[in-house]
Amino acid sequence: MNTAGHSEATERRGLELTPFRGLRYDPDLVGSLAAVTSPPYDVVVRPDGVHHLQDSDPHNIVRLILPQATTPSARNEQAADTLHRWLAEGVLTTDPEPGLYVYEQHDGNGMLQRGVIGALRLSDPSEGVVLPHEDVMPHVVADRAALMRATSANFEPLLLTYRGNGTPSDTTTVVERVAKDPALLSTTTEDGYSHRLWSVTDPADLARIQQDLAHHQALIADGHHRWATYRRLRAEHPSPSPWDYGLVLLVDTARYPLRVRAIHRLLHGVPVATALAALEGLFRVRHLEVPLPEALEALADAACEGNAFLLAGDGAFHLVDHPDPDLLARTIPADRPAAWRTLDATVLHATLLDHVWHIPEDDPARIAYIHDTAATVHKAERDGGTAVLMHPVREEVVRDLARQGVTMPRKSTSFGPKPASGLVLRALDD
C-alpha cells in the first residue's frame, strides 16, 4: 500500500472488518445515554474524573472500564460482576443481528467525523496492515489484558485511521447514505459533542465496505495499549476464535481529518524550581507571566524553530527551548531517522527524563500522562509537581514514521475526537 493509502496488488492482505452483534444500553433503563458514556479509559483523569462519571449515573460505563476496588483482581472481578448483572437486568442488550456500525461525532463548530465500527482481524506488525506509531507500557497492557480476560468483552473501540484518495469510496458512500437515515441512538455529551450511531446489516452494503477496506492499511490513532492487549489475548486463545478480532473505529482522514493534540506530562514530587535548576546551561529558559493561552502560543512559536517545552506548576510558565547540541548528540540514539531524533517527545524522554531529571517514563509513581492542558497545570500547582506541556506533532510525520516501522516515544500524540465509550460494546462470548 502506497503513501496515499490506495489499493495495490493483492499480495498483501488489507483490513478485514467483520460485523458483530453490538451490545448497547437500553435507553429506557438508564437515565440518559449521555450520562452512561465516558471518554476512553486513559483520558479519564483519576480519581476526580472517575468519581464524577460514577456519580452521573449508576450504570456509567466507567464502572466497567475503570472499576474501583482495593486490588487489581478485585477490580476485574467487580467489572465482570457488574457486566453480568447489567446483562441479566437488561440494562445492556445485544442487537438482534450482526452488523457494522456507522458512528458520527459533531461539535457544532465545523468538526464532523464519521467512521465505521466493527471487529477487525488482528495482525502482526510485519504484515503492514495496522501500523502502530508509539511504544506501549507493559504494566498498562497487563492491566487491560486482565480486565478483558475477566469480562470477555471489548468495552471501547480503538480509533484507527486510513487514507482514501479524497473522493467518495464504497465505504464513505455507504457511510454518508446511512447517515441520512434515522439513527439507532443520538445523544450529546457534556463536552458539547453530539453522537449518532447507525447499524449496517444489508449484505450488499457490508460487502462493499469490506471489499473497499481490504485495499487499505490503517494507522493506530488512539489505542496502542488496547491493540497490544488484543494481540496478547489472541495469542492465548487457539485460533479460530472471537479473540482473533478486536473492536475498532475506522475513519478515513482524507474525508474526515482528525485533530492531533499533545499529551502532557506531570512529574510527581519534582517542584518546578528543581526541574529548572537541572536545565541550567543545557536549555534556554524564559519566564512567562502570561495566561495559559498566551503561553501556549509562545510554545507554538518556539516549536517552529526547534524543540520546545512549557513547564508549569509554580503559578507561572517557563518556556524551555534551544537545547545544547552536544547534549542532544550524547543522549539521542543516532540509529533512527532524523524525523524521529528531532521529535519533542524523543528529546523529552531520551534527554530530559532519562539524562537530566532521571525519571523513569513508565513509573506511575513518578510521572503521569494527561491529555487536558489545564488539568495538567492545575494538578501540578495543587500537588507541588511540574507540568511539562507539549506541542502537537503533525499527522503526516506520525504516518511517515509508522510506515518506516519506527515507533515514537509512548504517549506522543492524542488524535481526536475520540469515540465515546459506552455507545456500543462487543461481547466475545456471544
XYZ file of C-alpha atoms in Angstrom:
430
model
C 0.000 0.000 0.000
C 1.481 3.262 -1.081
C 1.721 6.511 0.822
C -1.728 7.623 -0.267
C -3.304 4.528 1.224
C -4.576 3.391 -2.207
C -5.118 -0.197 -3.262
C -2.248 -2.236 -4.607
C -1.667 -5.772 -5.745
C -3.372 -8.380 -3.649
C -0.200 -9.993 -2.331
C -0.671 -8.032 0.876
C -3.900 -8.553 2.755
C -5.554 -5.379 3.950
C -8.075 -4.523 6.625
C -10.623 -7.244 7.395
C -13.578 -5.710 9.220
C -16.249 -8.122 10.442
C -19.845 -7.479 11.581
C -20.752 -8.287 15.168
C -23.820 -8.175 17.389
C -23.366 -4.948 19.294
C -24.025 -4.742 22.998
C -25.836 -1.485 23.778
C -27.574 0.282 26.647
C -31.363 0.094 26.749
C -32.291 3.811 26.816
C -35.471 3.007 28.741
C -33.454 1.613 31.667
C -30.782 4.315 32.048
C -31.094 7.961 32.958
C -29.756 9.144 29.603
C -27.306 7.827 27.053
C -25.031 10.800 27.672
C -24.947 10.009 31.391
C -23.681 6.451 30.820
C -20.878 7.345 28.406
C -17.274 8.155 29.234
C -14.111 9.272 27.484
C -11.656 6.410 26.818
C -10.181 4.920 29.980
C -6.802 6.680 29.625
C -8.376 10.106 29.141
C -10.358 9.979 32.375
C -8.368 11.917 34.965
C -8.227 9.746 38.082
C -9.684 9.865 40.625
C -11.691 13.054 40.030
C -12.999 12.040 36.624
C -13.926 8.542 37.740
C -15.958 9.813 40.684
C -17.691 12.414 38.535
C -18.704 9.793 35.974
C -19.776 7.283 38.603
C -21.996 9.917 40.171
C -23.541 10.880 36.825
C -25.394 7.553 36.529
C -25.200 4.212 38.386
C -24.754 2.496 35.020
C -21.947 4.676 33.643
C -19.512 2.672 31.519
C -16.627 3.845 33.731
C -17.740 1.145 36.189
C -16.641 -1.388 33.563
C -13.559 0.272 32.067
C -12.164 1.631 35.367
C -13.678 -0.401 38.208
C -12.740 0.821 41.675
C -11.542 -1.721 44.263
C -8.540 -2.251 46.510
C -6.672 -4.805 44.358
C -6.364 -5.444 40.602
C -8.058 -8.840 40.880
C -10.914 -7.345 42.885
C -11.340 -4.581 40.300
C -11.552 -7.062 37.438
C -13.932 -9.326 39.333
C -16.089 -6.308 40.095
C -16.209 -5.337 36.400
C -17.201 -8.890 35.415
C -19.916 -8.999 38.089
C -21.232 -5.602 37.022
C -21.343 -6.630 33.372
C -23.200 -9.869 34.134
C -25.676 -8.023 36.370
C -26.423 -5.384 33.732
C -26.936 -8.119 31.141
C -29.293 -10.017 33.461
C -31.240 -6.835 34.225
C -31.481 -5.871 30.552
C -29.538 -2.643 31.068
C -27.265 -3.881 28.289
C -28.894 -5.761 25.416
C -27.499 -7.482 22.340
C -28.582 -6.300 18.903
C -30.618 -8.948 17.053
C -28.318 -9.389 14.044
C -24.645 -8.799 13.281
C -23.713 -5.539 11.655
C -21.137 -2.840 11.249
C -21.927 0.489 12.884
C -21.649 3.937 11.348
C -20.600 6.387 14.042
C -20.750 10.179 13.834
C -19.398 12.894 16.103
C -20.105 16.600 15.645
C -19.053 19.507 17.822
C -21.319 22.154 16.317
C -18.292 24.223 15.242
C -17.426 22.555 11.974
C -15.815 19.367 13.288
C -17.606 16.384 11.740
C -16.223 12.879 11.996
C -17.761 9.725 10.601
C -16.398 6.223 10.560
C -17.248 2.544 10.791
C -17.142 0.439 13.965
C -16.535 -3.278 13.579
C -14.463 -6.242 14.704
C -11.083 -6.029 12.957
C -8.944 -9.075 12.284
C -5.767 -8.745 14.331
C -2.460 -8.731 12.524
C 1.239 -8.721 13.277
C 3.315 -5.580 12.616
C 5.241 -7.480 9.928
C 2.048 -7.722 7.859
C 1.937 -3.931 7.473
C -1.852 -3.860 7.833
C -2.203 -1.980 11.125
C 0.629 0.450 11.845
C 1.444 1.397 15.440
C 3.338 4.634 15.933
C 4.003 4.614 19.677
C 5.641 2.319 22.192
C 3.498 0.894 24.985
C 3.936 0.488 28.722
C 3.902 -3.189 29.743
C 2.047 -2.608 33.008
C -0.819 -0.876 31.177
C -1.115 -3.740 28.668
C -1.140 -6.227 31.545
C -3.875 -4.222 33.293
C -6.096 -4.039 30.201
C -5.489 -7.720 29.408
C -6.576 -8.796 32.890
C -9.765 -6.750 32.555
C -10.608 -8.216 29.137
C -9.902 -11.765 30.339
C -12.229 -11.301 33.293
C -15.067 -9.798 31.270
C -14.614 -11.459 27.835
C -15.553 -8.149 26.268
C -14.216 -5.226 24.264
C -15.687 -2.192 26.021
C -14.136 0.578 23.894
C -13.357 0.835 20.175
C -9.825 1.808 19.233
C -9.519 4.781 16.863
C -7.779 3.765 13.614
C -7.307 5.937 10.540
C -6.784 5.120 6.897
C -6.307 7.341 3.858
C -8.655 7.327 0.917
C -7.943 9.441 -2.148
C -10.372 12.200 -1.169
C -13.210 11.045 -3.407
C -16.182 9.019 -2.181
C -15.142 5.374 -1.851
C -17.518 2.465 -1.413
C -17.144 2.836 2.361
C -17.795 6.581 2.503
C -20.664 6.234 0.032
C -22.368 3.766 2.366
C -21.475 5.812 5.451
C -22.865 9.058 4.082
C -26.020 7.432 2.735
C -26.706 5.665 6.034
C -26.127 8.918 7.955
C -29.245 10.343 6.278
C -31.427 7.679 7.918
C -32.864 7.810 11.451
C -30.149 6.835 13.941
C -30.197 3.932 16.375
C -29.183 6.391 19.038
C -28.422 10.065 19.345
C -27.050 11.939 22.330
C -24.989 14.976 23.262
C -22.294 14.601 25.916
C -21.248 17.282 28.388
C -18.250 18.263 26.235
C -20.712 19.559 23.614
C -20.196 16.743 21.111
C -23.228 15.133 19.550
C -23.020 11.399 18.839
C -25.117 9.302 16.466
C -24.953 5.595 15.673
C -26.466 3.516 12.867
C -26.364 -0.219 12.196
C -25.409 -1.548 8.740
C -26.777 -5.052 8.203
C -27.587 -5.143 4.471
C -25.335 -7.825 2.903
C -24.605 -5.701 -0.153
C -23.535 -2.710 1.950
C -21.417 -4.927 4.193
C -19.698 -6.446 1.163
C -18.953 -3.012 -0.334
C -17.339 -1.815 2.896
C -15.347 -4.995 3.415
C -14.081 -5.113 -0.157
C -13.057 -1.450 -0.031
C -11.235 -1.718 3.298
C -9.392 -4.831 2.122
C -7.258 -2.483 -0.015
C -6.149 -0.285 2.881
C -3.786 -0.234 5.812
C -4.549 1.688 9.000
C -2.651 3.812 11.477
C -3.440 3.429 15.167
C -4.531 6.920 16.131
C -5.638 6.084 19.665
C -5.474 2.766 21.480
C -1.936 1.382 21.228
C -2.205 -0.331 24.603
C -5.543 -1.897 23.762
C -4.215 -3.084 20.374
C -1.241 -4.677 22.134
C -3.738 -6.188 24.593
C -5.843 -7.611 21.743
C -2.749 -9.238 20.270
C -1.633 -10.662 23.609
C -5.045 -12.215 24.236
C -5.241 -13.599 20.702
C -2.014 -15.496 21.409
C -3.633 -17.026 24.498
C -6.631 -18.464 22.631
C -6.436 -21.163 19.947
C -7.471 -19.850 16.541
C -10.083 -19.523 15.167
C -11.825 -17.696 17.984
C -13.518 -14.345 18.685
C -10.171 -13.248 20.163
C -8.782 -13.106 16.618
C -10.647 -9.803 16.271
C -10.808 -6.543 18.219
C -13.299 -3.674 18.391
C -12.217 -0.621 16.354
C -13.497 2.569 14.775
C -12.054 3.185 11.288
C -12.016 6.772 9.974
C -10.925 7.891 6.503
C -8.893 11.007 7.360
C -8.791 12.115 3.730
C -12.547 12.564 4.094
C -12.760 13.395 7.805
C -9.477 14.870 9.091
C -8.713 14.329 12.764
C -7.233 16.803 15.196
C -3.845 15.936 16.631
C -3.125 17.204 20.120
C -0.260 16.663 22.518
C -0.276 14.528 25.647
C 1.329 16.336 28.568
C 3.464 15.027 31.427
C 3.113 15.584 35.149
C 6.256 14.956 37.188
C 5.275 13.863 40.678
C 7.355 15.156 43.564
C 9.508 17.408 41.382
C 8.979 21.121 42.152
C 9.339 23.459 39.206
C 12.380 25.102 40.776
C 14.132 21.733 40.964
C 13.293 20.871 37.352
C 14.526 24.264 36.136
C 17.744 24.131 38.142
C 18.713 20.910 36.383
C 18.351 22.647 32.998
C 20.869 25.395 33.687
C 23.393 25.598 30.878
C 21.592 22.877 28.893
C 18.481 24.680 27.620
C 17.372 28.276 27.276
C 14.694 29.092 29.858
C 12.387 32.104 29.666
C 9.973 33.065 32.439
C 6.471 33.976 31.189
C 3.976 35.886 33.321
C 1.037 35.346 30.955
C -2.216 33.335 30.927
C -2.185 29.758 29.647
C -3.453 30.548 26.107
C -0.651 33.069 25.561
C 1.921 30.681 26.992
C 0.776 28.011 24.549
C 1.109 30.492 21.689
C 4.686 31.166 22.763
C 5.306 27.410 22.854
C 3.907 27.027 19.323
C 6.162 29.808 18.023
C 9.228 28.281 19.674
C 8.338 24.810 18.352
C 8.553 26.149 14.794
C 12.275 26.719 15.357
C 13.181 23.544 17.251
C 12.486 21.517 20.365
C 10.468 23.427 22.942
C 8.540 22.676 26.144
C 6.494 24.638 28.629
C 6.996 23.988 32.345
C 4.342 24.980 34.881
C 3.278 24.312 38.445
C 4.523 27.314 40.404
C 1.937 29.832 39.220
C 3.903 30.883 36.134
C 5.074 29.378 32.857
C 8.646 28.697 31.784
C 9.463 28.288 28.094
C 12.293 25.789 27.648
C 13.956 25.643 24.216
C 17.290 25.820 22.357
C 18.773 22.568 23.748
C 22.558 22.296 23.759
C 23.540 20.421 20.547
C 26.270 18.491 22.348
C 23.730 17.322 24.935
C 21.446 16.050 22.183
C 24.313 14.301 20.440
C 25.181 12.471 23.684
C 21.657 11.441 24.612
C 19.633 10.887 21.406
C 20.156 7.484 19.692
C 21.785 8.006 16.310
C 20.363 4.879 14.658
C 16.923 6.359 13.946
C 15.624 8.651 11.177
C 16.161 12.380 11.594
C 12.394 12.899 11.891
C 12.412 10.686 14.998
C 15.587 12.172 16.528
C 14.147 15.692 16.355
C 10.746 14.918 17.863
C 9.947 16.850 21.024
C 8.843 13.571 22.605
C 12.204 11.988 21.770
C 14.122 14.867 23.337
C 11.811 14.815 26.356
C 12.249 11.095 27.013
C 15.832 10.457 25.941
C 17.346 13.729 27.117
C 15.206 15.325 29.818
C 13.605 12.358 31.570
C 16.452 9.865 31.213
C 19.536 12.074 31.388
C 18.628 15.351 33.112
C 15.776 14.568 35.516
C 16.367 10.802 35.933
C 12.659 9.946 35.912
C 11.569 6.515 34.613
C 8.962 7.043 31.900
C 6.909 4.011 32.921
C 6.766 4.576 36.687
C 3.271 5.886 37.537
C 4.543 6.985 40.958
C 6.967 9.383 39.245
C 5.161 10.510 36.084
C 1.611 10.818 34.763
C 0.383 11.329 31.201
C -2.551 13.746 30.934
C -4.457 14.862 27.826
C -6.071 18.020 29.197
C -3.716 21.006 29.310
C -5.438 22.994 32.043
C -5.866 19.874 34.180
C -2.149 19.129 33.946
C -1.265 22.633 35.134
C -3.856 22.515 37.908
C -2.619 19.181 39.234
C 0.992 20.369 39.190
C 0.082 23.509 41.152
C -2.062 21.543 43.605
C 0.470 18.756 44.216
C 3.719 20.727 44.008
C 4.906 18.891 40.918
C 5.982 20.013 37.462
C 3.753 20.062 34.396
C 5.600 19.561 31.104
C 3.377 20.860 28.313
C 3.997 19.633 24.783
C 3.279 20.985 21.292
C 1.460 18.508 18.998
C 3.219 16.714 16.160
C 1.725 16.712 12.642
C -0.214 13.657 11.446
C 1.926 13.263 8.323
C 5.056 12.922 10.477
C 3.350 10.232 12.556
C 2.202 8.304 9.483
C 5.563 8.514 7.694
C 7.431 7.192 10.726
C 4.890 4.396 11.166
C 5.335 3.312 7.549
C 9.071 3.081 8.188
C 8.372 0.811 11.140
C 9.675 3.440 13.586
C 7.681 3.885 16.786
C 7.545 7.184 18.612
C 8.007 7.501 22.368
C 4.920 6.428 24.262
C 2.072 8.908 24.644
C 3.442 11.180 21.911
C 0.138 12.114 20.310
C -3.558 12.454 21.026
C -5.746 12.082 17.947
C -9.341 13.150 18.199
C -12.150 13.418 18.568
C -12.002 10.053 20.270
C -15.024 7.753 20.223
C -17.144 7.921 23.335
C -17.045 4.755 25.406
C -20.403 3.149 26.146
C -22.283 3.578 22.860
C -21.580 0.092 21.515
C -19.667 -2.789 23.165
C -18.596 -6.216 21.905
C -19.062 -9.400 23.911
C -16.553 -12.083 22.935
C -18.600 -14.964 24.296
C -21.746 -14.015 22.368
